[in-house]
Coordinates of C-alpha atoms and ligand atoms in Angstrom, one line a residue:
X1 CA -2.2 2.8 -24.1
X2 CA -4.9 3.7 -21.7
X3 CA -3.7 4.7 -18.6
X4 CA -4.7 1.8 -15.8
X5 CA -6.3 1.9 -12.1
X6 CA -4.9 2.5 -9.3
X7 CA -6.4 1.1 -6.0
X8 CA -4.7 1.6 -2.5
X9 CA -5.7 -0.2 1.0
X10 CA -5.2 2.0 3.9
X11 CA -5.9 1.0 7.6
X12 CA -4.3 0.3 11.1
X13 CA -1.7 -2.2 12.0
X14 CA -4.4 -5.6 12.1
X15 CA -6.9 -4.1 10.0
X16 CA -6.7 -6.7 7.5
X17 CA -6.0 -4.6 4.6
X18 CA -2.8 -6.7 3.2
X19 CA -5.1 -10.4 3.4
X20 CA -8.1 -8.5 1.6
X21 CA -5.7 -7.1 -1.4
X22 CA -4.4 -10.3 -1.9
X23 CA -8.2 -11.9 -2.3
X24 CA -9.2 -8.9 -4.8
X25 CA -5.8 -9.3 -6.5
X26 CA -6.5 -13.2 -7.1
X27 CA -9.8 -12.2 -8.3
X28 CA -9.1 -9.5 -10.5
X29 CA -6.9 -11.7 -12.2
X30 CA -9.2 -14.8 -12.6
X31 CA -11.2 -12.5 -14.6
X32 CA -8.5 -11.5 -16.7
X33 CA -7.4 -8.3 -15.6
X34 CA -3.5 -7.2 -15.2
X35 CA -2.7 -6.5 -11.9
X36 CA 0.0 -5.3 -10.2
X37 CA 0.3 -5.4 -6.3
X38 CA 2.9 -3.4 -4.2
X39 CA 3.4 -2.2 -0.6
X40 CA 5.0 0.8 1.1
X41 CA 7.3 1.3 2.4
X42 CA 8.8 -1.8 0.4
X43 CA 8.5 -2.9 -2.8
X44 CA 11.6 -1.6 -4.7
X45 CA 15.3 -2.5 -3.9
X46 CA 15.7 0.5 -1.7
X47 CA 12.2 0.5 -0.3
X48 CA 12.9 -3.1 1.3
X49 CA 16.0 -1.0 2.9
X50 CA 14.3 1.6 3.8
X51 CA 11.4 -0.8 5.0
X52 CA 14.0 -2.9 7.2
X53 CA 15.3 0.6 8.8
X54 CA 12.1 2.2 9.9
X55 CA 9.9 -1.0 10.7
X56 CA 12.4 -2.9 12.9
X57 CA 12.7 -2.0 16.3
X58 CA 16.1 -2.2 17.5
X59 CA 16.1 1.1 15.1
X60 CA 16.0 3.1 18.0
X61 CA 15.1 7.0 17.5
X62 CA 14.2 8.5 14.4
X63 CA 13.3 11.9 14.2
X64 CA 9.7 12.2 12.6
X65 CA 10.5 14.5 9.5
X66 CA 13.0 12.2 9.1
X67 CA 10.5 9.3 9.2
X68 CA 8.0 11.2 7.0
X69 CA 11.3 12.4 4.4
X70 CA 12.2 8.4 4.4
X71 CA 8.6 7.1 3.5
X72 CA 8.4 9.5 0.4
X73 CA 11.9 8.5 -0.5
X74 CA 10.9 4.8 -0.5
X75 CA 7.0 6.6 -2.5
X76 CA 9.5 8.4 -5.1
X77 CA 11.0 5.0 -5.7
X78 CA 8.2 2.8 -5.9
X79 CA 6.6 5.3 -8.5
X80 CA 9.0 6.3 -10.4
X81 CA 9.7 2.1 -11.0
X82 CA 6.8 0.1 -10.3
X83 CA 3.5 2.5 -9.7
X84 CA 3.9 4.8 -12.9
X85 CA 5.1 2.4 -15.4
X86 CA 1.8 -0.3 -14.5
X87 CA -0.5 2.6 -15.1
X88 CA 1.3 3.7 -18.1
X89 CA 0.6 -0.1 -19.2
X90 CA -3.1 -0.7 -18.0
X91 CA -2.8 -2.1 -15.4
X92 CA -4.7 -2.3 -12.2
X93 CA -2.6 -1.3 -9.5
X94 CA -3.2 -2.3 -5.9
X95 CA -0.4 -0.7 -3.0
X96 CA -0.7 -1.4 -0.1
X97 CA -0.5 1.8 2.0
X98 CA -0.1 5.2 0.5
X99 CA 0.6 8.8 0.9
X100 CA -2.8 8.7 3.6
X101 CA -0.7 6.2 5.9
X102 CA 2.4 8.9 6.1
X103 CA -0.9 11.7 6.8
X104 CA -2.1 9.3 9.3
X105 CA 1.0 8.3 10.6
X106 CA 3.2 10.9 10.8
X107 CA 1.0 13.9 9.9
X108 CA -1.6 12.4 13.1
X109 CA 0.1 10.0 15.2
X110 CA 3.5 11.8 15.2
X111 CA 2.6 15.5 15.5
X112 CA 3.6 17.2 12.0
X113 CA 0.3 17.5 10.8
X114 CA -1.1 17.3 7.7
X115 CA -0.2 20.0 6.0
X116 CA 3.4 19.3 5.5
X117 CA 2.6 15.9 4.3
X118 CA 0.7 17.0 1.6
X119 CA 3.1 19.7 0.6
X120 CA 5.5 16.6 0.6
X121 CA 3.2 14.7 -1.4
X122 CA 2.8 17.4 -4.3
X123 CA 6.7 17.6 -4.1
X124 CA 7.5 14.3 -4.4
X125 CA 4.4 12.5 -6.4
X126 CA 2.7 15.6 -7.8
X127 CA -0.8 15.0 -8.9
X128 CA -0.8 11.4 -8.7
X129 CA -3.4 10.3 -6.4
X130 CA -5.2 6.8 -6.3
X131 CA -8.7 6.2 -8.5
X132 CA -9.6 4.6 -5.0
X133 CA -8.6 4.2 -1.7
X134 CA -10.1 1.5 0.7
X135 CA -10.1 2.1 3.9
X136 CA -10.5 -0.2 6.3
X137 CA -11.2 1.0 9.8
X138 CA -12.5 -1.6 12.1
X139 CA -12.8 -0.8 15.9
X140 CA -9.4 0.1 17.3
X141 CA -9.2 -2.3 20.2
X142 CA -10.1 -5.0 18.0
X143 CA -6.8 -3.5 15.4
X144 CA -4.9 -3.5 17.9
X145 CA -5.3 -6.8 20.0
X146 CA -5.1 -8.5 16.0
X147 CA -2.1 -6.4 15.1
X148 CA -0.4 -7.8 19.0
X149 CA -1.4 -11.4 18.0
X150 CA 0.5 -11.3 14.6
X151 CA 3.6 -9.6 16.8
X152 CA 4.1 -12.6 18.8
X153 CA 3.8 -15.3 16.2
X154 CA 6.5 -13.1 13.7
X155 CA 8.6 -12.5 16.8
X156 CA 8.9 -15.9 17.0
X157 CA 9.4 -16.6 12.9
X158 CA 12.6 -14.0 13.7
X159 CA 10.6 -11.1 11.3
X160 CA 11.1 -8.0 13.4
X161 CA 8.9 -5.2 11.9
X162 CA 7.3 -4.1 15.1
X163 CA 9.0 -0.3 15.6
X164 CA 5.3 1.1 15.0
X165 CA 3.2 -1.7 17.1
X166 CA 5.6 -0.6 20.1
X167 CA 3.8 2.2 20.0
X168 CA 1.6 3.5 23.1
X169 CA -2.5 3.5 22.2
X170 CA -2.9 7.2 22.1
X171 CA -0.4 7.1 19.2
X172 CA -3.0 4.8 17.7
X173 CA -5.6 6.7 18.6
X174 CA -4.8 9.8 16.7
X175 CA -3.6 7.5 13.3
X176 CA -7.2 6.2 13.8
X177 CA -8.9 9.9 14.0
X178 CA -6.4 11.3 10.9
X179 CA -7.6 8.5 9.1
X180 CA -11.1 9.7 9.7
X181 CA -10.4 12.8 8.7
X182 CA -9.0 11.9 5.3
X183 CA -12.2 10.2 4.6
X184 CA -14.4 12.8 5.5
X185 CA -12.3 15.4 3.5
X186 CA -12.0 13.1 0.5
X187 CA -15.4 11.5 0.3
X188 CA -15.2 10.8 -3.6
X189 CA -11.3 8.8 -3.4
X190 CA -12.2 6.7 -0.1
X191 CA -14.0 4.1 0.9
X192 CA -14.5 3.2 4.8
X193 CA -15.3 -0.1 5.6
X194 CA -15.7 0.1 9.3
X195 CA -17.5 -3.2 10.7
X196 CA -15.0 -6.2 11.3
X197 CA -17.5 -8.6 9.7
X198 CA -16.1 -12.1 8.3
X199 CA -13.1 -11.7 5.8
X200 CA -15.4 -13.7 2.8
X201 CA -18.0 -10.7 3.6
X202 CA -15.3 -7.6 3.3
X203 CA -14.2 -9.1 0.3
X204 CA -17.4 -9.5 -1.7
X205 CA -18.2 -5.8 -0.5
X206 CA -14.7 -4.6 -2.2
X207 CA -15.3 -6.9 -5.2
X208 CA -18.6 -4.7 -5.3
X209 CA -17.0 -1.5 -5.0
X210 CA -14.1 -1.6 -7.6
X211 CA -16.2 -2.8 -9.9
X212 CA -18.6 -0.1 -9.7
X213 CA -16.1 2.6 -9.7
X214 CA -14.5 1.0 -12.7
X215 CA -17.8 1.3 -14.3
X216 CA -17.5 4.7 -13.3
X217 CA -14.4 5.9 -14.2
X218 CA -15.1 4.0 -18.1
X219 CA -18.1 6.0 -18.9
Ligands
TYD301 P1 2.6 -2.4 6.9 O1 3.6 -3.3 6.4 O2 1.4 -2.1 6.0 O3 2.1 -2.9 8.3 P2 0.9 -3.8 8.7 O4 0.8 -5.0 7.9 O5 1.2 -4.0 10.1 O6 -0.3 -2.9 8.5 O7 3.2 -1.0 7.3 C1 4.3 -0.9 8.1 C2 4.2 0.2 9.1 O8 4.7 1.4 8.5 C3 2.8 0.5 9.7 O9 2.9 0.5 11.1 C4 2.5 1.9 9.2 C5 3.9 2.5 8.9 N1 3.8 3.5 7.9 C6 4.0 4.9 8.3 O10 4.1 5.2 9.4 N2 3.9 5.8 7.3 C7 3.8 5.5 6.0 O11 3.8 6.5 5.1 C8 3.7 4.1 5.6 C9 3.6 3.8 4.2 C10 3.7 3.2 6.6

């Protein structure tokens, strides 16, 4: 069977990437496509472990190889049982957050640079990088003032995932410059969407984009 596509969204904490995979998702699949959606870390049995240890905050210090050596464990996982075998079936695969969030992350916001990540990533996933990445990179003040918004209403809901949003802004600022950097190195793979214009508007745009690069890829 032909192998399938596989479609990551990439931004900051509040950059809307999670609403805007659920709209493609739901349209992908009212025009009769197979899809499979996923997130990292989560996803897998051990990823939502691994997800509940790194993202809630009463987890206090955690050195940052050990955070980069954790997101690849939950990556390994989510490959080896969800990512690979949807391919392997047809299947359009969208994940939410990839390999360039642990480059952004860790390589940029925590110091270890990129290198080491990718020498992680070729260890760990080998050659397997996405048909397309969508990043979307709205201004960082705007990110981050959304991303503070949704703290306080999950704080409330008793949902503590907010190790990373406790982070200071300089953190944020060099996530946001990595991130820039992937693009500009990888012009081909992603896809910056960098205005904060209406959600209906991003998601036309992406509806535009995948289908042109499936056309692409088909030929
Ligand atoms: P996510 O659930 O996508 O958060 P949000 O919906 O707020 O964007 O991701 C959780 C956090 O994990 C996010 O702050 C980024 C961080 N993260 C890394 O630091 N490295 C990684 O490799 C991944 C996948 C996520």
């Amino acid at each position: 069977m032909s192998r399938g596509f596989f479609i990551t969204f990439e931004g900051l904490d509040g950059s809307g990437k999670s609403t805007q995979l659920k709209l493609l998702a739901r349209s992908l699949r009212a025009s009769g496509h197979a899809v499979t959606t996923t997130r990292q870390p989560g996803g897998t049995e051990l990823g939502d472990q691994v997800r509940a240890l790194l993202l809630n905050s009463k987890t206090r210090y955690v050195a940052p190889l050990a955070e980069m050596a954790l997101m690849f464990a939950d990556r390994a996982q989510s490959i080896q049982q969800i990512i690979a075998p949807a391919l392997a079936q047809g299947h359009i695969v969208l994940c939410d957050r990839f390999t360039d969030s642990t480059e952004a992350y860790q390589g940029g916001g925590r110091g270890l640079g990129s290198e080491r990540v990718l020498a992680m990533h070729r260890a760990v996933c080998g050659d397997l990088w996405p048909d397309l990445t969508l990043l979307l990179l709205p201004d960082l003040d705007a990110s981050l003032a959304r991303a503070r918004r949704r703290n306080v209403r999950q704080q409330t809901q008793d949902a503590d995932e907010n190790r990373f949003e406790a982070e200071e802004r300089a953190f944020y600022e060099r996530v946001y410059s990595q991130y820039r950097e992937i693009a500009a190195r990888d012009v081909l793979r992603v896809v910056t969407i960098a205005d904060d214009a209406p959600v209906d508007v991003i998601e036309k745009r992406i509806e535009k984009i995948v289908e042109e690069r499936r056309l692409l890829r088909s030929r």
